[in-house]
């Protein structure tokens, strides 16, 4: 699993939720338990949409397209916010990021 530090211009990267976690939906939000560390993480409604979408491998471009279709948001803001969320989830070991060709 290779995790780039920056995901900008990363449409060809494949993202999937790690198997080392348990998650639960709580009224439109998601709570994630990292099995290894025992730490809990929470995601708001938009983060929950992304989390639910990446239960199977998706490209960053697919994630962006889905959020842009679901929510009224500026394209650049969407890309920046998704990149920040994915970088944070990757840093916590909650997602796996691979080059699409090798995924």
N, CA, C and O of each residue as an XYZ file, in Angstrom:
412
protein
N       0.846     -1.176      0.000
C       0.000      0.000      0.000
C       0.888      1.234      0.000
O       1.655      1.457      0.936
N       0.781      2.019     -1.033
C       1.527      3.263     -1.106
C       0.581      4.408     -0.810
O      -0.502      4.488     -1.389
N       0.983      5.297      0.091
C       0.133      6.415      0.450
C       0.853      7.714      0.147
O       1.745      8.116      0.894
N       0.478      8.378     -0.940
C       1.109      9.655     -1.236
C       0.738     10.675     -0.176
O      -0.330     10.595      0.432
N       1.631     11.637      0.043
C       1.327     12.659      1.030
C       0.345     13.676      0.492
O      -0.395     14.287      1.264
N       0.322     13.868     -0.805
C      -0.616     14.794     -1.436
C      -1.395     14.060     -2.508
O      -0.834     13.258     -3.255
N      -2.687     14.335     -2.582
C      -3.530     13.660     -3.555
C      -3.935     14.554     -4.708
O      -4.752     14.148     -5.534
N      -3.390     15.760     -4.792
C      -3.755     16.636     -5.896
C      -3.336     15.993     -7.208
O      -2.300     15.333     -7.283
N      -4.137     16.187     -8.229
C      -3.906     15.578     -9.546
C      -3.779     14.066     -9.428
O      -2.884     13.459    -10.016
N      -4.678     13.467     -8.665
C      -4.567     12.042     -8.364
C      -5.771     11.248     -8.853
O      -6.140     10.245     -8.242
N      -6.386     11.685     -9.945
C      -7.592     11.026    -10.423
C      -7.386      9.546    -10.704
O      -8.347      8.778    -10.664
N      -6.148      9.124    -10.988
C      -5.896      7.721    -11.324
C      -5.641      6.852    -10.094
O      -5.453      5.643    -10.230
N      -5.630      7.435     -8.908
C      -5.422      6.650     -7.700
C      -6.711      5.954     -7.296
O      -7.800      6.509     -7.444
N      -6.581      4.739     -6.785
C      -7.714      3.961     -6.297
C      -7.737      4.039     -4.772
O      -6.704      3.903     -4.117
N      -8.926      4.258     -4.219
C      -9.092      4.419     -2.776
C     -10.123      3.404     -2.293
O     -11.152      3.204     -2.939
N      -9.846      2.759     -1.149
C     -10.799      1.824     -0.556
C     -10.635      1.860      0.961
O      -9.534      2.064      1.472
N     -11.741      1.658      1.672
C     -11.691      1.609      3.130
C     -10.841      0.422      3.577
O     -10.898     -0.654      2.981
N     -10.065      0.627      4.618
C      -9.221     -0.429      5.177
C     -10.087     -1.530      5.788
O     -11.203     -1.278      6.241
N      -9.567     -2.729      5.792
C     -10.266     -3.841      6.451
C     -10.050     -3.816      7.957
O     -10.714     -4.548      8.690
N      -9.139     -2.991      8.418
C      -8.774     -2.929      9.838
C      -9.638     -1.929     10.597
O      -9.147     -1.236     11.489
N     -10.930     -1.848     10.248
C     -11.821     -0.907     10.907
C     -13.228     -1.473     10.972
O     -13.584     -2.392     10.233
N     -14.008     -0.914     11.859
C     -15.434     -1.203     11.964
C     -16.131      0.147     11.933
O     -15.677      1.096     12.572
N     -17.231      0.240     11.192
C     -17.930      1.522     11.126
C     -19.415      1.331     11.373
O     -19.958      0.238     11.213
N     -20.062      2.430     11.769
C     -21.491      2.412     12.029
C     -22.101      3.732     11.600
O     -21.514      4.795     11.804
N     -23.279      3.658     11.005
C     -24.021      4.845     10.592
C     -24.802      5.368     11.794
O     -25.503      4.610     12.464
N     -24.676      6.666     12.062
C     -25.399      7.304     13.160
C     -26.134      8.525     12.630
O     -25.572      9.619     12.577
N     -27.381      8.341     12.240
C     -28.228      9.430     11.764
C     -27.554     10.250     10.666
O     -27.495     11.477     10.745
N     -27.050      9.567      9.647
C     -26.448     10.248      8.509
C     -24.967     10.530      8.643
O     -24.321     10.921      7.671
N     -24.423     10.341      9.819
C     -22.986     10.488     10.024
C     -22.397      9.093     10.235
O     -23.136      8.124     10.409
N     -21.077      8.993     10.219
C     -20.421      7.696     10.388
C     -19.405      7.785     11.519
O     -18.679      8.771     11.649
N     -19.371      6.729     12.337
C     -18.344      6.576     13.362
C     -17.502      5.373     12.957
O     -18.031      4.313     12.623
N     -16.183      5.552     12.990
C     -15.252      4.504     12.568
C     -14.362      4.140     13.753
O     -13.823      5.022     14.422
N     -14.210      2.849     14.011
C     -13.294      2.349     15.036
C     -12.113      1.706     14.337
O     -12.273      0.751     13.578
N     -10.923      2.234     14.597
C      -9.685      1.636     14.095
C      -9.365      0.452     15.007
O      -9.045      0.635     16.181
N      -9.453     -0.750     14.467
C      -9.265     -1.960     15.262
C      -7.869     -2.025     15.873
O      -7.717     -2.452     17.018
N      -6.858     -1.610     15.132
C      -5.477     -1.693     15.628
C      -5.233     -0.766     16.810
O      -4.663     -1.181     17.819
N      -5.664      0.492     16.690
C      -5.349      1.475     17.728
C      -6.451      1.633     18.769
O      -6.198      2.117     19.872
N      -7.669      1.228     18.426
C      -8.795      1.428     19.328
C      -9.354      2.837     19.279
O     -10.234      3.181     20.069
N      -8.857      3.656     18.364
C      -9.312      5.047     18.257
C     -10.599      5.123     17.439
O     -10.791      4.390     16.469
N     -11.474      6.039     17.866
C     -12.718      6.306     17.146
C     -12.575      7.580     16.334
O     -11.901      8.521     16.750
N     -13.217      7.603     15.170
C     -13.237      8.789     14.316
C     -14.664      9.013     13.853
O     -15.412      8.057     13.645
N     -15.046     10.276     13.691
C     -16.379     10.608     13.218
C     -16.321     11.383     11.919
O     -15.421     12.194     11.706
N     -17.298     11.125     11.046
C     -17.407     11.848      9.783
C     -18.796     12.467      9.684
O     -19.793     11.842     10.044
N     -18.848     13.699      9.192
C     -20.129     14.365      8.986
C     -20.854     13.745      7.797
O     -20.403     12.740      7.248
N     -21.973     14.338      7.399
C     -22.801     13.773      6.335
C     -22.050     13.604      5.017
O     -22.161     12.559      4.377
N     -21.292     14.608      4.606
C     -20.548     14.511      3.345
C     -19.433     13.474      3.478
O     -19.236     12.650      2.584
N     -18.712     13.516      4.584
C     -17.678     12.513      4.826
C     -18.261     11.107      4.853
O     -17.647     10.161      4.358
N     -19.456     10.975      5.436
C     -20.136      9.676      5.479
C     -20.490      9.198      4.076
O     -20.379      8.009      3.778
N     -20.915     10.116      3.217
C     -21.214      9.750      1.822
C     -19.974      9.188      1.142
O     -20.035      8.172      0.450
N     -18.848      9.865      1.349
C     -17.588      9.400      0.762
C     -17.208      8.045      1.354
O     -16.851      7.123      0.621
N     -17.284      7.925      2.676
C     -16.919      6.684      3.353
C     -17.745      5.504      2.831
O     -17.202      4.442      2.527
N     -19.047      5.701      2.733
C     -19.913      4.629      2.238
C     -19.577      4.273      0.794
O     -19.651      3.105      0.413
N     -19.213      5.257     -0.002
C     -18.883      5.048     -1.409
C     -17.592      4.249     -1.578
O     -17.467      3.476     -2.529
N     -16.638      4.424     -0.675
C     -15.329      3.771     -0.828
C     -15.236      2.432     -0.095
O     -14.140      1.971      0.221
N     -16.372      1.816      0.172
C     -16.333      0.469      0.733
C     -15.856     -0.537     -0.314
O     -15.443     -1.646      0.026
N     -15.914     -0.151     -1.561
C     -15.263     -0.892     -2.647
C     -14.348      0.107     -3.348
O     -14.598      1.311     -3.287
N     -13.296     -0.362     -4.010
C     -12.317      0.565     -4.604
C     -12.948      1.548     -5.592
O     -13.732      1.168     -6.462
N     -12.585      2.815     -5.431
C     -13.039      3.888     -6.314
C     -11.849      4.785     -6.623
O     -10.937      4.928     -5.809
N     -11.869      5.386     -7.808
C     -10.828      6.368     -8.111
C     -11.197      7.692     -7.459
O     -12.359      7.937     -7.136
N     -10.204      8.533     -7.272
C     -10.453      9.865     -6.727
C     -11.427     10.608     -7.639
O     -12.304     11.328     -7.162
N     -11.271     10.433     -8.944
C     -12.182     11.087     -9.897
C     -13.626     10.625     -9.689
O     -14.546     11.441     -9.746
N     -13.833      9.335     -9.449
C     -15.186      8.824     -9.197
C     -15.766      9.423     -7.920
O     -16.951      9.752     -7.869
N     -14.943      9.564     -6.903
C     -15.394     10.167     -5.648
C     -15.806     11.613     -5.886
O     -16.878     12.040     -5.456
N     -14.951     12.363     -6.572
C     -15.257     13.768     -6.871
C     -16.545     13.883     -7.674
O     -17.399     14.709     -7.351
N     -16.699     13.074     -8.709
C     -17.899     13.127     -9.551
C     -19.158     12.836     -8.740
O     -20.185     13.487     -8.933
N     -19.082     11.866     -7.839
C     -20.232     11.501     -7.011
C     -20.631     12.642     -6.085
O     -21.814     12.965     -5.972
N     -19.661     13.248     -5.426
C     -19.960     14.345     -4.499
C     -20.471     15.565     -5.257
O     -21.400     16.231     -4.800
N     -19.883     15.862     -6.401
C     -20.357     16.992     -7.207
C     -21.793     16.773     -7.672
O     -22.551     17.735     -7.793
N     -22.179     15.529     -7.936
C     -23.548     15.231     -8.358
C     -24.531     15.298     -7.185
O     -25.697     15.645     -7.375
N     -24.063     14.967     -5.971
C     -24.933     14.927     -4.793
C     -25.108     16.275     -4.109
O     -26.172     16.554     -3.557
N     -24.082     17.108     -4.139
C     -24.081     18.347     -3.358
C     -23.787     19.549     -4.250
O     -23.074     19.442     -5.247
N     -24.343     20.679     -3.875
C     -24.032     21.929     -4.565
C     -22.736     22.472     -3.981
O     -22.727     23.051     -2.895
N     -21.651     22.280     -4.708
C     -20.340     22.701     -4.229
C     -19.480     23.066     -5.435
O     -19.587     22.454     -6.498
N     -18.637     24.061     -5.256
C     -17.692     24.466     -6.292
C     -16.713     23.319     -6.556
O     -16.265     22.655     -5.622
N     -16.389     23.093     -7.813
C     -15.510     21.983     -8.200
C     -14.169     22.035     -7.487
O     -13.709     21.016     -6.970
N     -13.534     23.198     -7.447
C     -12.212     23.307     -6.806
C     -12.299     23.089     -5.301
O     -11.418     22.463     -4.712
N     -13.356     23.603     -4.676
C     -13.554     23.388     -3.239
C     -13.766     21.894     -2.980
O     -13.210     21.336     -2.034
N     -14.565     21.262     -3.817
C     -14.826     19.827     -3.687
C     -13.528     19.029     -3.768
O     -13.262     18.184     -2.913
N     -12.727     19.294     -4.786
C     -11.461     18.572     -4.961
C     -10.532     18.780     -3.770
O      -9.913     17.834     -3.282
N     -10.440     20.021     -3.308
C      -9.562     20.332     -2.178
C     -10.026     19.611     -0.916
O      -9.219     19.018     -0.199
N     -11.340     19.664     -0.646
C     -11.860     19.054      0.572
C     -11.765     17.527      0.536
O     -11.450     16.903      1.550
N     -12.034     16.930     -0.616
C     -11.909     15.475     -0.738
C     -10.454     15.059     -0.556
O     -10.168     14.082      0.137
N      -9.549     15.784     -1.166
C      -8.125     15.489     -1.023
C      -7.710     15.551      0.444
O      -7.000     14.670      0.929
N      -8.152     16.593      1.151
C      -7.811     16.746      2.569
C      -8.371     15.589      3.394
O      -7.678     15.049      4.255
N      -9.622     15.208      3.135
C     -10.226     14.100      3.875
C      -9.485     12.796      3.602
O      -9.163     12.059      4.534
N      -9.216     12.511      2.341
C      -8.530     11.262      2.000
C      -7.121     11.217      2.574
O      -6.674     10.167      3.035
N      -6.420     12.342      2.553
C      -5.080     12.392      3.150
C      -5.155     12.115      4.646
O      -4.309     11.407      5.192
N      -6.169     12.675      5.314
C      -6.343     12.466      6.751
C      -6.680     11.001      7.048
O      -6.102     10.401      7.954
N      -7.611     10.432      6.288
C      -7.973      9.028      6.485
C      -6.786      8.107      6.211
O      -6.593      7.120      6.921
N      -5.995      8.420      5.193
C      -4.806      7.619      4.876
C      -3.778      7.709      5.998
O      -3.179      6.702      6.376
N      -3.572      8.906      6.528
C      -2.603      9.094      7.614
C      -3.001      8.292      8.853
O      -2.139      7.862      9.619
N      -4.306      8.092      9.048
C      -4.804      7.331     10.199
C      -4.899      5.837      9.895
O      -5.262      5.045     10.765
N      -4.574      5.454      8.664
C      -4.620      4.048      8.284
C      -6.022      3.520      8.043
O      -6.234      2.308      8.056
N      -6.982      4.408      7.824
C      -8.369      3.991      7.645
C      -8.728      3.691      6.194
O      -9.769      3.094      5.922
N      -7.867      4.105      5.261
C      -8.077      3.786      3.851
C      -6.768      3.298      3.248
O      -5.683      3.539      3.778
N      -6.904      2.611      2.133
C      -5.754      2.177      1.346
C      -5.796      2.936      0.030
O      -6.855      3.063     -0.584
N      -4.647      3.439     -0.404
C      -4.536      4.187     -1.653
C      -3.514      3.485     -2.530
O      -2.393      3.211     -2.101
N      -3.912      3.197     -3.758
C      -3.029      2.512     -4.703
C      -3.127      3.174     -6.060
O      -4.112      3.849     -6.361
N      -2.103      2.980     -6.883
C      -2.209      3.382     -8.281
C      -3.260      2.495     -8.909
O      -3.258      1.281     -8.701
N      -4.169      3.095     -9.684
C      -5.284      2.339    -10.259
C      -4.796      1.141    -11.063
O      -5.404      0.072    -11.015
N      -3.724      1.311    -11.786
C      -3.199      0.236    -12.629
C      -2.781     -0.978    -11.810
O      -2.831     -2.106    -12.299
N      -2.367     -0.749    -10.559
C      -1.915     -1.860     -9.725
C      -2.944     -2.275     -8.691
O      -2.700     -3.186     -7.901
N      -4.110     -1.606     -8.690
C      -5.140     -1.914     -7.686
C      -5.877     -3.199     -8.009
O      -6.773     -3.600     -7.266
